[in-house]
Amino acid sequence: MLQNIDRFLEEARRFNASTSEEIEQFRIKYLGKKGLLSDLFKSFKEVPVEQKKEVGQKINQLKQFITEKVEELMSTISDDVAGDNSADLTLPGPPLQLGARHPISIVRNQIIEIFGRLGYTISEGPEIEDDWHVFSALNFPPEHPARDMQDTFFIEKDPDILLRTHTSSVQVRVMEKEQPPIRTISPGRVFRNEAISARAHCIFHQVEGLYIDDNVSFADLKQTLLYFAREMFGKKVEIRLRPSYFPFTEPSAEMDISCQICGGKGCNVCKYTGWLEILGCGMVDPNVLEFNHIDSKKYTGLAFGMGIERVAMLKYQVRDLRLYFENDIRFLKQFQAAY
Ligand code: DAH
């Protein structure tokens, strides 16, 4: 047996290979399940006790030698790709996976584009705001429920600092800097202390719109929003304005669009009303103009605010808001970016 081992060792020492296939055969011959080493280990049982130590050592030496030899041979050929004719260097590389735009970005860009055609500029403001810009300058009475801890994330050390709950705060930022004519939209992230569900999230996106000039009327508001709805959802869409209340607009309204799924006949998406709510709007309250040093005798304004997730849900018929935040590639790659 000792002689056999020596012979194997000698053979292995002399072995050389130029392809990975040859090395693999060599490895199988010695180290494979039915290989020579496995045979040696099997017949080890019959070795007389006094020889066991020496034979055992030799077998282990052989195993180690083969293992190292295989590694060494592999390392020489893997560097030398040209020698391994299994690699075809003329093949094209694997195709790169193309990413897709997020549906919220697609819809935001489309909203920007539609209002851009009507002459609206884009303005931005900070996400971490103060009470003045989010509430007080927008005519929220001090005890208004929207300031409640339930809805607003306040910064613990200073209750005057908070995460903006709506992009209406950017209206104030714009009025501080500019005098009419003002025509601008403000897309951005907003934050509310809400439990996450299919219909609500603590972080979401809004677009605010503001148009102040002499002679801006409710008719302008209605026509602007009708134009927007038809550009976004299709030429057949009808709109409906319902009276509502917001502290910063007077009169205020909420706008519904005719249900795209049933065409207004009534279905479970529109809860059999034929209408779906999409935004809040109104004529800028004169108090808000005055707070921000705009002459309310001379100027009037219209304003509106919509949730981008909501518009995207209606446009793409997405039933669960959480899908927008999960980054599941199977969801995200379904959206074609025209914008
Ligand atoms: N800020 C309101 C909200 O977050 C939306 C809104 C309603 C904005 C009416 C407006 C408006 O500009 O006129 O629910």
Tab-separated table of C-alpha atoms and ligand atoms in Angstrom:
chain	number	residue	atom	x	y	z
A	1	MET	CA	0.000	0.000	0.000
A	2	LEU	CA	2.852	2.344	0.848
A	3	GLN	CA	4.291	1.686	-2.591
A	4	ASN	CA	0.963	2.470	-4.231
A	5	ILE	CA	0.808	5.774	-2.433
A	6	ASP	CA	4.332	6.673	-3.532
A	7	ARG	CA	3.469	5.786	-7.078
A	8	PHE	CA	0.369	7.979	-7.048
A	9	LEU	CA	2.383	10.826	-5.572
A	10	GLU	CA	4.995	10.498	-8.286
A	11	GLU	CA	2.363	10.427	-11.029
A	12	ALA	CA	0.659	13.476	-9.594
A	13	ARG	CA	3.958	15.331	-9.395
A	14	ARG	CA	4.582	14.760	-13.075
A	15	PHE	CA	1.078	15.725	-14.119
A	16	ASN	CA	0.585	18.912	-16.072
A	17	ALA	CA	-2.456	20.410	-17.750
A	18	SER	CA	-3.302	23.222	-20.117
A	19	THR	CA	-7.091	23.293	-19.902
A	20	SER	CA	-9.509	23.438	-17.001
A	21	GLU	CA	-11.115	20.248	-18.287
A	22	GLU	CA	-7.877	18.302	-17.898
A	23	ILE	CA	-7.453	19.631	-14.379
A	24	GLU	CA	-10.996	18.652	-13.504
A	25	GLN	CA	-10.384	15.094	-14.742
A	26	PHE	CA	-7.205	14.944	-12.657
A	27	ARG	CA	-9.120	16.147	-9.613
A	28	ILE	CA	-11.875	13.584	-10.112
A	29	LYS	CA	-9.353	10.784	-10.612
A	30	TYR	CA	-7.813	11.450	-7.188
A	31	LEU	CA	-10.317	13.342	-5.092
A	32	GLY	CA	-13.660	12.303	-6.640
A	33	LYS	CA	-16.202	10.188	-4.763
A	34	LYS	CA	-14.950	7.038	-6.467
A	35	GLY	CA	-11.384	8.327	-6.796
A	36	LEU	CA	-8.060	6.835	-5.749
A	37	LEU	CA	-7.968	8.563	-2.376
A	38	SER	CA	-11.410	7.300	-1.507
A	39	ASP	CA	-10.185	3.745	-2.338
A	40	LEU	CA	-7.117	4.272	-0.155
A	41	PHE	CA	-9.244	5.445	2.786
A	42	LYS	CA	-11.488	2.415	2.339
A	43	SER	CA	-8.632	-0.087	2.426
A	44	PHE	CA	-7.077	1.737	5.401
A	45	LYS	CA	-9.270	-0.462	7.628
A	46	GLU	CA	-7.205	-3.522	6.647
A	47	VAL	CA	-3.822	-1.956	7.422
A	48	PRO	CA	-2.170	-3.699	10.428
A	49	VAL	CA	-2.286	-1.583	13.571
A	50	GLU	CA	1.481	-1.028	13.767
A	51	GLN	CA	1.528	0.489	10.236
A	52	LYS	CA	-1.591	2.613	10.627
A	53	LYS	CA	0.260	5.713	11.734
A	54	GLU	CA	2.709	5.766	8.829
A	55	VAL	CA	0.137	4.827	6.158
A	56	GLY	CA	-2.367	7.351	7.505
A	57	GLN	CA	0.184	10.133	7.342
A	58	LYS	CA	1.122	9.219	3.767
A	59	ILE	CA	-2.491	9.195	2.581
A	60	ASN	CA	-3.066	12.601	4.107
A	61	GLN	CA	0.117	13.931	2.513
A	62	LEU	CA	-1.062	12.673	-0.858
A	63	LYS	CA	-4.491	14.287	-0.378
A	64	GLN	CA	-2.950	17.584	0.553
A	65	PHE	CA	-0.521	17.461	-2.359
A	66	ILE	CA	-3.314	16.787	-4.866
A	67	THR	CA	-5.497	19.560	-3.445
A	68	GLU	CA	-2.670	22.083	-3.682
A	69	LYS	CA	-1.692	20.915	-7.140
A	70	VAL	CA	-5.264	21.383	-8.424
A	71	GLU	CA	-5.399	24.900	-6.990
A	72	GLU	CA	-2.019	25.770	-8.443
A	73	LEU	CA	-2.910	24.499	-11.903
A	74	MET	CA	-6.247	26.332	-11.856
A	75	SER	CA	-4.603	29.597	-10.918
A	76	THR	CA	-2.181	29.393	-13.834
A	77	ILE	CA	-4.825	28.770	-16.448
A	78	SER	CA	-7.543	31.110	-15.194
A	79	ASP	CA	-5.154	34.015	-15.781
A	80	ASP	CA	-4.541	32.857	-19.265
A	81	VAL	CA	-7.979	33.205	-20.832
A	82	ALA	CA	-6.660	32.947	-24.349
A	83	GLY	CA	-5.384	29.464	-23.625
A	84	ASP	CA	-8.846	28.381	-22.522
A	85	ASN	CA	-10.739	28.075	-25.752
A	86	SER	CA	-14.089	27.823	-23.943
A	87	ALA	CA	-14.178	31.674	-23.723
A	88	ASP	CA	-15.330	33.372	-26.927
A	89	LEU	CA	-14.072	36.932	-26.718
A	90	THR	CA	-16.120	38.038	-29.699
A	91	LEU	CA	-19.441	37.431	-27.919
A	92	PRO	CA	-21.356	40.606	-26.937
A	93	GLY	CA	-21.499	41.320	-23.206
A	94	PRO	CA	-24.598	40.498	-21.182
A	95	PRO	CA	-27.253	43.193	-21.710
A	96	LEU	CA	-27.444	45.904	-19.047
A	97	GLN	CA	-30.747	46.018	-17.173
A	98	LEU	CA	-32.419	49.354	-17.876
A	99	GLY	CA	-34.047	51.031	-14.899
A	100	ALA	CA	-37.482	52.643	-15.120
A	101	ARG	CA	-38.694	55.927	-13.716
A	102	HIS	CA	-40.748	55.674	-10.541
A	103	PRO	CA	-44.494	56.158	-11.215
A	104	ILE	CA	-44.555	59.084	-8.758
A	105	SER	CA	-41.776	60.794	-10.745
A	106	ILE	CA	-43.564	60.120	-14.014
A	107	VAL	CA	-46.807	61.675	-12.771
A	108	ARG	CA	-45.011	64.582	-11.085
A	109	ASN	CA	-43.163	65.367	-14.310
A	110	GLN	CA	-46.383	65.198	-16.267
A	111	ILE	CA	-48.122	67.586	-13.859
A	112	ILE	CA	-45.183	69.995	-14.158
A	113	GLU	CA	-45.311	69.732	-17.922
A	114	ILE	CA	-49.072	70.373	-18.151
A	115	PHE	CA	-48.941	73.457	-15.924
A	116	GLY	CA	-45.769	74.552	-17.673
A	117	ARG	CA	-47.831	74.927	-20.833
A	118	LEU	CA	-50.092	77.330	-18.906
A	119	GLY	CA	-47.110	79.432	-17.864
A	120	TYR	CA	-46.616	78.055	-14.339
A	121	THR	CA	-43.054	78.101	-13.013
A	122	ILE	CA	-41.717	75.600	-10.448
A	123	SER	CA	-40.896	76.681	-6.917
A	124	GLU	CA	-39.625	74.798	-3.915
A	125	GLY	CA	-39.439	75.231	-0.176
A	126	PRO	CA	-37.928	73.390	2.788
A	127	GLU	CA	-39.387	70.128	4.138
A	128	ILE	CA	-38.502	71.158	7.681
A	129	GLU	CA	-40.641	74.234	8.207
A	130	ASP	CA	-41.955	76.502	10.936
A	131	ASP	CA	-45.439	77.155	12.211
A	132	TRP	CA	-45.685	80.456	10.337
A	133	HIS	CA	-45.200	79.015	6.838
A	134	VAL	CA	-47.266	75.852	7.351
A	135	PHE	CA	-50.134	77.270	9.411
A	136	SER	CA	-50.199	80.874	10.640
A	137	ALA	CA	-49.503	82.672	7.360
A	138	LEU	CA	-52.127	80.437	5.745
A	139	ASN	CA	-54.815	81.740	8.065
A	140	PHE	CA	-55.053	78.676	10.324
A	141	PRO	CA	-56.654	79.795	13.581
A	142	PRO	CA	-54.430	78.972	16.575
A	143	GLU	CA	-56.671	76.154	17.785
A	144	HIS	CA	-57.223	74.580	14.346
A	145	PRO	CA	-57.219	70.746	14.511
A	146	ALA	CA	-54.661	70.452	11.693
A	147	ARG	CA	-52.034	71.708	14.150
A	148	ASP	CA	-52.831	68.813	16.440
A	149	MET	CA	-49.991	66.494	17.439
A	150	GLN	CA	-51.916	63.652	15.754
A	151	ASP	CA	-51.341	65.054	12.290
A	152	THR	CA	-48.111	66.978	12.466
A	153	PHE	CA	-44.595	65.793	13.219
A	154	PHE	CA	-43.145	68.437	15.492
A	155	ILE	CA	-39.482	68.645	16.411
A	156	GLU	CA	-39.348	67.712	20.091
A	157	LYS	CA	-37.038	70.457	21.292
A	158	ASP	CA	-38.870	73.281	19.522
A	159	PRO	CA	-42.614	73.024	18.768
A	160	ASP	CA	-42.273	75.917	16.334
A	161	ILE	CA	-40.268	73.654	13.989
A	162	LEU	CA	-42.126	70.897	12.170
A	163	LEU	CA	-42.200	68.739	9.068
A	164	ARG	CA	-44.489	70.401	6.550
A	165	THR	CA	-47.895	68.714	6.311
A	166	HIS	CA	-48.673	70.229	2.917
A	167	THR	CA	-46.870	72.058	0.123
A	168	SER	CA	-49.144	75.083	0.664
A	169	SER	CA	-46.238	76.359	2.780
A	170	VAL	CA	-44.393	77.074	-0.469
A	171	GLN	CA	-47.163	79.560	-1.408
A	172	VAL	CA	-46.027	81.620	1.567
A	173	ARG	CA	-42.356	81.293	0.621
A	174	VAL	CA	-43.157	82.543	-2.888
A	175	MET	CA	-45.334	85.476	-1.739
A	176	GLU	CA	-42.568	86.570	0.630
A	177	LYS	CA	-40.162	86.954	-2.252
A	178	GLU	CA	-42.327	88.008	-5.174
A	179	GLN	CA	-45.106	90.416	-6.011
A	180	PRO	CA	-47.850	89.522	-8.562
A	181	PRO	CA	-48.118	88.383	-11.231
A	182	ILE	CA	-47.296	85.041	-9.629
A	183	ARG	CA	-48.027	81.785	-11.386
A	184	THR	CA	-46.240	78.806	-9.903
A	185	ILE	CA	-46.549	75.173	-8.886
A	186	SER	CA	-44.655	73.565	-6.017
A	187	PRO	CA	-44.102	69.823	-6.084
A	188	GLY	CA	-42.615	68.192	-2.998
A	189	ARG	CA	-42.684	65.740	-0.127
A	190	VAL	CA	-44.999	66.195	2.822
A	191	PHE	CA	-45.255	64.439	6.177
A	192	ARG	CA	-48.177	63.520	8.410
A	193	ASN	CA	-48.444	61.525	11.568
A	194	GLU	CA	-50.677	58.832	10.053
A	195	ALA	CA	-50.814	55.066	10.435
A	196	ILE	CA	-49.633	53.450	7.195
A	197	SER	CA	-52.401	51.692	5.264
A	198	ALA	CA	-53.545	51.083	1.685
A	199	ARG	CA	-54.928	54.635	1.627
A	200	ALA	CA	-52.588	56.639	3.868
A	201	HIS	CA	-48.857	57.056	4.411
A	202	CYS	CA	-46.799	59.227	6.716
A	203	ILE	CA	-44.708	60.475	3.773
A	204	PHE	CA	-46.274	61.390	0.463
A	205	HIS	CA	-46.057	63.945	-2.358
A	206	GLN	CA	-48.137	66.957	-3.278
A	207	VAL	CA	-48.216	69.625	-5.936
A	208	GLU	CA	-49.426	73.046	-4.891
A	209	GLY	CA	-50.566	75.621	-7.428
A	210	LEU	CA	-50.819	79.385	-7.010
A	211	TYR	CA	-51.854	82.089	-9.466
A	212	ILE	CA	-52.146	85.700	-8.309
A	213	ASP	CA	-52.790	88.645	-10.589
A	214	ASP	CA	-55.381	91.348	-11.112
A	215	ASN	CA	-58.691	89.832	-12.242
A	216	VAL	CA	-57.972	86.190	-11.417
A	217	SER	CA	-61.437	84.673	-10.962
A	218	PHE	CA	-63.152	81.446	-10.010
A	219	ALA	CA	-63.773	80.893	-13.732
A	220	ASP	CA	-59.980	80.821	-14.231
A	221	LEU	CA	-59.702	78.245	-11.470
A	222	LYS	CA	-62.351	76.039	-13.004
A	223	GLN	CA	-60.964	76.262	-16.519
A	224	THR	CA	-57.391	75.652	-15.367
A	225	LEU	CA	-58.401	72.537	-13.484
A	226	LEU	CA	-60.585	71.246	-16.313
A	227	TYR	CA	-57.650	71.653	-18.681
A	228	PHE	CA	-55.394	69.829	-16.259
A	229	ALA	CA	-57.853	66.954	-15.748
A	230	ARG	CA	-58.303	66.404	-19.474
A	231	GLU	CA	-54.568	66.514	-20.181
A	232	MET	CA	-53.866	64.085	-17.357
A	233	PHE	CA	-56.765	61.646	-17.654
A	234	GLY	CA	-58.074	62.035	-21.201
A	235	LYS	CA	-60.325	64.292	-23.236
A	236	LYS	CA	-63.582	62.696	-22.061
A	237	VAL	CA	-63.047	63.463	-18.386
A	238	GLU	CA	-65.628	65.624	-16.634
A	239	ILE	CA	-64.960	67.577	-13.442
A	240	ARG	CA	-67.208	68.524	-10.554
A	241	LEU	CA	-66.495	71.118	-7.864
A	242	ARG	CA	-68.021	70.562	-4.426
A	243	PRO	CA	-68.051	73.360	-1.801
A	244	SER	CA	-65.519	72.705	0.942
A	245	TYR	CA	-63.454	74.494	3.561
A	246	PHE	CA	-59.773	75.370	3.801
A	247	PRO	CA	-58.545	78.213	6.025
A	248	PHE	CA	-56.431	79.707	3.225
A	249	THR	CA	-59.074	79.866	0.477
A	250	GLU	CA	-62.489	81.494	0.277
A	251	PRO	CA	-64.538	80.134	-1.357
A	252	SER	CA	-63.004	76.636	-1.187
A	253	ALA	CA	-63.869	73.537	-3.153
A	254	GLU	CA	-62.896	69.957	-3.684
A	255	MET	CA	-62.685	68.656	-7.206
A	256	ASP	CA	-63.869	65.254	-8.405
A	257	ILE	CA	-63.228	63.715	-11.800
A	258	SER	CA	-65.640	61.351	-13.510
A	259	CYS	CA	-64.644	57.748	-12.765
A	260	GLN	CA	-62.389	56.426	-15.501
A	261	ILE	CA	-63.149	52.827	-14.741
A	262	CYS	CA	-66.927	52.830	-15.173
A	263	GLY	CA	-67.183	56.033	-17.226
A	264	GLY	CA	-69.400	57.615	-14.567
A	265	LYS	CA	-71.974	54.798	-14.409
A	266	GLY	CA	-70.912	53.665	-10.932
A	267	CYS	CA	-68.572	50.881	-9.808
A	268	ASN	CA	-66.799	49.727	-6.651
A	269	VAL	CA	-63.810	52.021	-7.281
A	270	CYS	CA	-65.965	55.176	-7.227
A	271	LYS	CA	-68.247	53.587	-4.621
A	272	TYR	CA	-71.110	53.756	-7.112
A	273	THR	CA	-71.058	57.567	-7.246
A	274	GLY	CA	-69.437	57.887	-10.679
A	275	TRP	CA	-66.961	60.464	-9.216
A	276	LEU	CA	-63.472	60.351	-7.642
A	277	GLU	CA	-62.022	63.096	-5.487
A	278	ILE	CA	-58.673	64.409	-6.692
A	279	LEU	CA	-57.803	67.803	-5.220
A	280	GLY	CA	-58.626	70.787	-3.029
A	281	CYS	CA	-58.777	74.323	-4.377
A	282	GLY	CA	-60.227	77.792	-3.979
A	283	MET	CA	-59.683	81.525	-4.226
A	284	VAL	CA	-56.810	82.710	-2.018
A	285	ASP	CA	-58.275	84.184	1.176
A	286	PRO	CA	-57.599	87.968	1.302
A	287	ASN	CA	-56.153	87.435	4.798
A	288	VAL	CA	-53.429	85.237	3.298
A	289	LEU	CA	-52.560	87.899	0.723
A	290	GLU	CA	-52.399	90.587	3.423
A	291	PHE	CA	-50.312	88.417	5.794
A	292	ASN	CA	-47.815	88.161	2.961
A	293	HIS	CA	-47.810	91.855	1.991
A	294	ILE	CA	-49.842	91.528	-1.179
A	295	ASP	CA	-52.557	94.129	-1.668
A	296	SER	CA	-55.849	92.209	-1.519
A	297	LYS	CA	-57.766	95.202	-2.940
A	298	LYS	CA	-55.692	95.068	-6.075
A	299	TYR	CA	-55.022	91.385	-6.520
A	300	THR	CA	-56.930	88.106	-6.376
A	301	GLY	CA	-55.547	84.608	-6.561
A	302	LEU	CA	-56.466	80.999	-7.111
A	303	ALA	CA	-54.832	78.033	-5.427
A	304	PHE	CA	-55.059	74.278	-5.577
A	305	GLY	CA	-53.279	71.322	-4.051
A	306	MET	CA	-53.238	67.667	-5.034
A	307	GLY	CA	-51.614	64.452	-3.851
A	308	ILE	CA	-49.336	62.928	-6.487
A	309	GLU	CA	-49.886	59.394	-5.151
A	310	ARG	CA	-53.617	59.934	-5.486
A	311	VAL	CA	-53.364	61.165	-9.091
A	312	ALA	CA	-51.058	58.240	-9.919
A	313	MET	CA	-53.447	55.772	-8.267
A	314	LEU	CA	-56.328	57.039	-10.393
A	315	LYS	CA	-54.239	57.150	-13.539
A	316	TYR	CA	-52.728	53.679	-13.172
A	317	GLN	CA	-55.497	52.114	-11.079
A	318	VAL	CA	-53.168	51.230	-8.240
A	319	ARG	CA	-55.213	50.077	-5.247
A	320	ASP	CA	-52.596	50.181	-2.488
A	321	LEU	CA	-50.484	53.242	-1.689
A	322	ARG	CA	-47.791	51.147	-0.010
A	323	LEU	CA	-46.723	49.754	-3.389
A	324	TYR	CA	-45.134	53.121	-4.182
A	325	PHE	CA	-42.741	52.786	-1.261
A	326	GLU	CA	-41.771	49.120	-1.334
A	327	ASN	CA	-39.379	49.346	-4.287
A	328	ASP	CA	-40.526	46.012	-5.633
A	329	ILE	CA	-38.977	45.840	-9.076
A	330	ARG	CA	-41.941	43.811	-10.433
A	331	PHE	CA	-44.237	46.748	-9.628
A	332	LEU	CA	-41.858	49.503	-10.709
A	333	LYS	CA	-40.949	48.128	-14.109
A	334	GLN	CA	-44.569	48.244	-15.310
A	335	PHE	CA	-44.508	52.002	-15.812
A	336	GLN	CA	-43.456	53.514	-19.088
A	337	ALA	CA	-41.822	56.893	-18.739
A	338	ALA	CA	-43.016	59.323	-21.371
A	339	TYR	CA	-41.852	62.061	-18.988
B	1	DAH	N1	-53.165	71.933	1.460
B	1	DAH	C1	-54.361	71.131	1.238
B	1	DAH	C2	-54.128	69.740	1.806
B	1	DAH	O1	-53.026	69.372	2.060
B	1	DAH	C3	-54.667	71.059	-0.210
B	1	DAH	C4	-55.145	72.353	-0.742
B	1	DAH	C5	-56.477	72.667	-0.712
B	1	DAH	C6	-54.259	73.250	-1.308
B	1	DAH	C7	-56.947	73.851	-1.204
B	1	DAH	C8	-54.720	74.457	-1.815
B	1	DAH	C9	-56.079	74.745	-1.766
B	1	DAH	O2	-53.934	75.352	-2.347
B	1	DAH	O3	-56.526	75.911	-2.262
B	1	DAH	O4	-55.069	69.009	1.973
